[in-house]
Amino acid sequence: MKQIGNLAAAAASHKNCHLEISDGRARVRVASDDVNVTLSCDVWNDDAIRNIVSYINFGAVA
């Protein structure tokens, strides 16, 4: 849960990214010209959230 703020900031900084938090899950949809990716995880899973932030920022999971 400590990383949820980082996820919100990363999602907000990208115009083609949509973040939804509900029912204890964080869901992120990242759209580009050729690919739409949806990633989700439990809001308490900081490792998974860090991986999603990495994907949003760099296009790959660290």
mmCIF file of the C-alpha atoms, coordinates in Angstrom:
data_MODEL
# 
_entry.id   MODEL 
# 
loop_
_atom_site.group_PDB 
_atom_site.id 
_atom_site.type_symbol 
_atom_site.label_atom_id 
_atom_site.label_alt_id 
_atom_site.label_comp_id 
_atom_site.label_asym_id 
_atom_site.label_entity_id 
_atom_site.label_seq_id 
_atom_site.pdbx_PDB_ins_code 
_atom_site.Cartn_x 
_atom_site.Cartn_y 
_atom_site.Cartn_z 
_atom_site.occupancy 
_atom_site.B_iso_or_equiv 
_atom_site.pdbx_formal_charge 
_atom_site.auth_seq_id 
_atom_site.auth_comp_id 
_atom_site.auth_asym_id 
_atom_site.auth_atom_id 
_atom_site.pdbx_PDB_model_num 
ATOM 1  C CA . MET A 1 1  ? 0.000   0.000  0.000   1.00 0.00 ? 1  MET A CA 1 
ATOM 2  C CA . LYS A 1 2  ? 3.000   2.298  0.454   1.00 0.00 ? 2  LYS A CA 1 
ATOM 3  C CA . GLN A 1 3  ? 3.542   2.379  -3.310  1.00 0.00 ? 3  GLN A CA 1 
ATOM 4  C CA . ILE A 1 4  ? -0.025  3.304  -4.303  1.00 0.00 ? 4  ILE A CA 1 
ATOM 5  C CA . GLY A 1 5  ? 0.884   7.015  -4.333  1.00 0.00 ? 5  GLY A CA 1 
ATOM 6  C CA . ASN A 1 6  ? 3.745   6.324  -6.735  1.00 0.00 ? 6  ASN A CA 1 
ATOM 7  C CA . LEU A 1 7  ? 1.329   4.424  -8.957  1.00 0.00 ? 7  LEU A CA 1 
ATOM 8  C CA . ALA A 1 8  ? -1.129  7.320  -8.942  1.00 0.00 ? 8  ALA A CA 1 
ATOM 9  C CA . ALA A 1 9  ? 1.632   9.798  -9.804  1.00 0.00 ? 9  ALA A CA 1 
ATOM 10 C CA . ALA A 1 10 ? 2.979   7.623  -12.625 1.00 0.00 ? 10 ALA A CA 1 
ATOM 11 C CA . ALA A 1 11 ? -0.490  7.088  -14.092 1.00 0.00 ? 11 ALA A CA 1 
ATOM 12 C CA . ALA A 1 12 ? -1.329  10.785 -13.876 1.00 0.00 ? 12 ALA A CA 1 
ATOM 13 C CA . SER A 1 13 ? 1.849   11.750 -15.731 1.00 0.00 ? 13 SER A CA 1 
ATOM 14 C CA . HIS A 1 14 ? 0.950   9.690  -18.823 1.00 0.00 ? 14 HIS A CA 1 
ATOM 15 C CA . LYS A 1 15 ? -1.971  10.798 -20.976 1.00 0.00 ? 15 LYS A CA 1 
ATOM 16 C CA . ASN A 1 16 ? -2.659  7.284  -22.316 1.00 0.00 ? 16 ASN A CA 1 
ATOM 17 C CA . CYS A 1 17 ? -2.867  5.683  -18.880 1.00 0.00 ? 17 CYS A CA 1 
ATOM 18 C CA . HIS A 1 18 ? -6.037  5.056  -16.870 1.00 0.00 ? 18 HIS A CA 1 
ATOM 19 C CA . LEU A 1 19 ? -5.925  4.060  -13.186 1.00 0.00 ? 19 LEU A CA 1 
ATOM 20 C CA . GLU A 1 20 ? -8.898  2.595  -11.343 1.00 0.00 ? 20 GLU A CA 1 
ATOM 21 C CA . ILE A 1 21 ? -8.831  1.577  -7.694  1.00 0.00 ? 21 ILE A CA 1 
ATOM 22 C CA . SER A 1 22 ? -11.795 -0.377 -6.374  1.00 0.00 ? 22 SER A CA 1 
ATOM 23 C CA . ASP A 1 23 ? -12.570 -3.407 -4.254  1.00 0.00 ? 23 ASP A CA 1 
ATOM 24 C CA . GLY A 1 24 ? -8.990  -3.581 -2.977  1.00 0.00 ? 24 GLY A CA 1 
ATOM 25 C CA . ARG A 1 25 ? -7.521  -3.836 -6.476  1.00 0.00 ? 25 ARG A CA 1 
ATOM 26 C CA . ALA A 1 26 ? -5.594  -1.381 -8.602  1.00 0.00 ? 26 ALA A CA 1 
ATOM 27 C CA . ARG A 1 27 ? -6.170  -1.663 -12.351 1.00 0.00 ? 27 ARG A CA 1 
ATOM 28 C CA . VAL A 1 28 ? -4.117  0.220  -14.912 1.00 0.00 ? 28 VAL A CA 1 
ATOM 29 C CA . ARG A 1 29 ? -4.827  0.389  -18.633 1.00 0.00 ? 29 ARG A CA 1 
ATOM 30 C CA . VAL A 1 30 ? -1.992  1.670  -20.805 1.00 0.00 ? 30 VAL A CA 1 
ATOM 31 C CA . ALA A 1 31 ? -2.876  2.396  -24.427 1.00 0.00 ? 31 ALA A CA 1 
ATOM 32 C CA . SER A 1 32 ? -0.552  2.992  -27.337 1.00 0.00 ? 32 SER A CA 1 
ATOM 33 C CA . ASP A 1 33 ? -1.001  3.022  -31.097 1.00 0.00 ? 33 ASP A CA 1 
ATOM 34 C CA . ASP A 1 34 ? -0.657  -0.723 -31.466 1.00 0.00 ? 34 ASP A CA 1 
ATOM 35 C CA . VAL A 1 35 ? -1.093  -2.251 -27.994 1.00 0.00 ? 35 VAL A CA 1 
ATOM 36 C CA . ASN A 1 36 ? -3.502  -1.906 -25.082 1.00 0.00 ? 36 ASN A CA 1 
ATOM 37 C CA . VAL A 1 37 ? -2.254  -3.438 -21.854 1.00 0.00 ? 37 VAL A CA 1 
ATOM 38 C CA . THR A 1 38 ? -4.255  -3.922 -18.660 1.00 0.00 ? 38 THR A CA 1 
ATOM 39 C CA . LEU A 1 39 ? -2.406  -4.703 -15.450 1.00 0.00 ? 39 LEU A CA 1 
ATOM 40 C CA . SER A 1 40 ? -3.944  -5.274 -12.038 1.00 0.00 ? 40 SER A CA 1 
ATOM 41 C CA . CYS A 1 41 ? -2.885  -6.208 -8.543  1.00 0.00 ? 41 CYS A CA 1 
ATOM 42 C CA . ASP A 1 42 ? -3.932  -6.051 -4.917  1.00 0.00 ? 42 ASP A CA 1 
ATOM 43 C CA . VAL A 1 43 ? -3.448  -2.554 -3.459  1.00 0.00 ? 43 VAL A CA 1 
ATOM 44 C CA . TRP A 1 44 ? -1.366  -4.059 -0.642  1.00 0.00 ? 44 TRP A CA 1 
ATOM 45 C CA . ASN A 1 45 ? 1.144   -5.736 -2.994  1.00 0.00 ? 45 ASN A CA 1 
ATOM 46 C CA . ASP A 1 46 ? 3.963   -3.189 -3.154  1.00 0.00 ? 46 ASP A CA 1 
ATOM 47 C CA . ASP A 1 47 ? 6.190   -5.372 -5.360  1.00 0.00 ? 47 ASP A CA 1 
ATOM 48 C CA . ALA A 1 48 ? 3.477   -5.729 -7.996  1.00 0.00 ? 48 ALA A CA 1 
ATOM 49 C CA . ILE A 1 49 ? 2.736   -2.005 -7.841  1.00 0.00 ? 49 ILE A CA 1 
ATOM 50 C CA . ARG A 1 50 ? 6.447   -1.220 -8.361  1.00 0.00 ? 50 ARG A CA 1 
ATOM 51 C CA . ASN A 1 51 ? 6.407   -3.467 -11.433 1.00 0.00 ? 51 ASN A CA 1 
ATOM 52 C CA . ILE A 1 52 ? 3.355   -1.654 -12.817 1.00 0.00 ? 52 ILE A CA 1 
ATOM 53 C CA . VAL A 1 53 ? 5.009   1.729  -12.201 1.00 0.00 ? 53 VAL A CA 1 
ATOM 54 C CA . SER A 1 54 ? 8.083   0.461  -14.040 1.00 0.00 ? 54 SER A CA 1 
ATOM 55 C CA . TYR A 1 55 ? 5.914   -0.621 -16.957 1.00 0.00 ? 55 TYR A CA 1 
ATOM 56 C CA . ILE A 1 56 ? 4.173   2.757  -17.090 1.00 0.00 ? 56 ILE A CA 1 
ATOM 57 C CA . ASN A 1 57 ? 7.450   4.676  -16.978 1.00 0.00 ? 57 ASN A CA 1 
ATOM 58 C CA . PHE A 1 58 ? 9.711   2.480  -19.101 1.00 0.00 ? 58 PHE A CA 1 
ATOM 59 C CA . GLY A 1 59 ? 7.488   0.068  -21.022 1.00 0.00 ? 59 GLY A CA 1 
ATOM 60 C CA . ALA A 1 60 ? 8.965   -2.936 -19.256 1.00 0.00 ? 60 ALA A CA 1 
ATOM 61 C CA . VAL A 1 61 ? 8.831   -4.586 -15.858 1.00 0.00 ? 61 VAL A CA 1 
ATOM 62 C CA . ALA A 1 62 ? 11.983  -4.188 -13.764 1.00 0.00 ? 62 ALA A CA 1 
# 
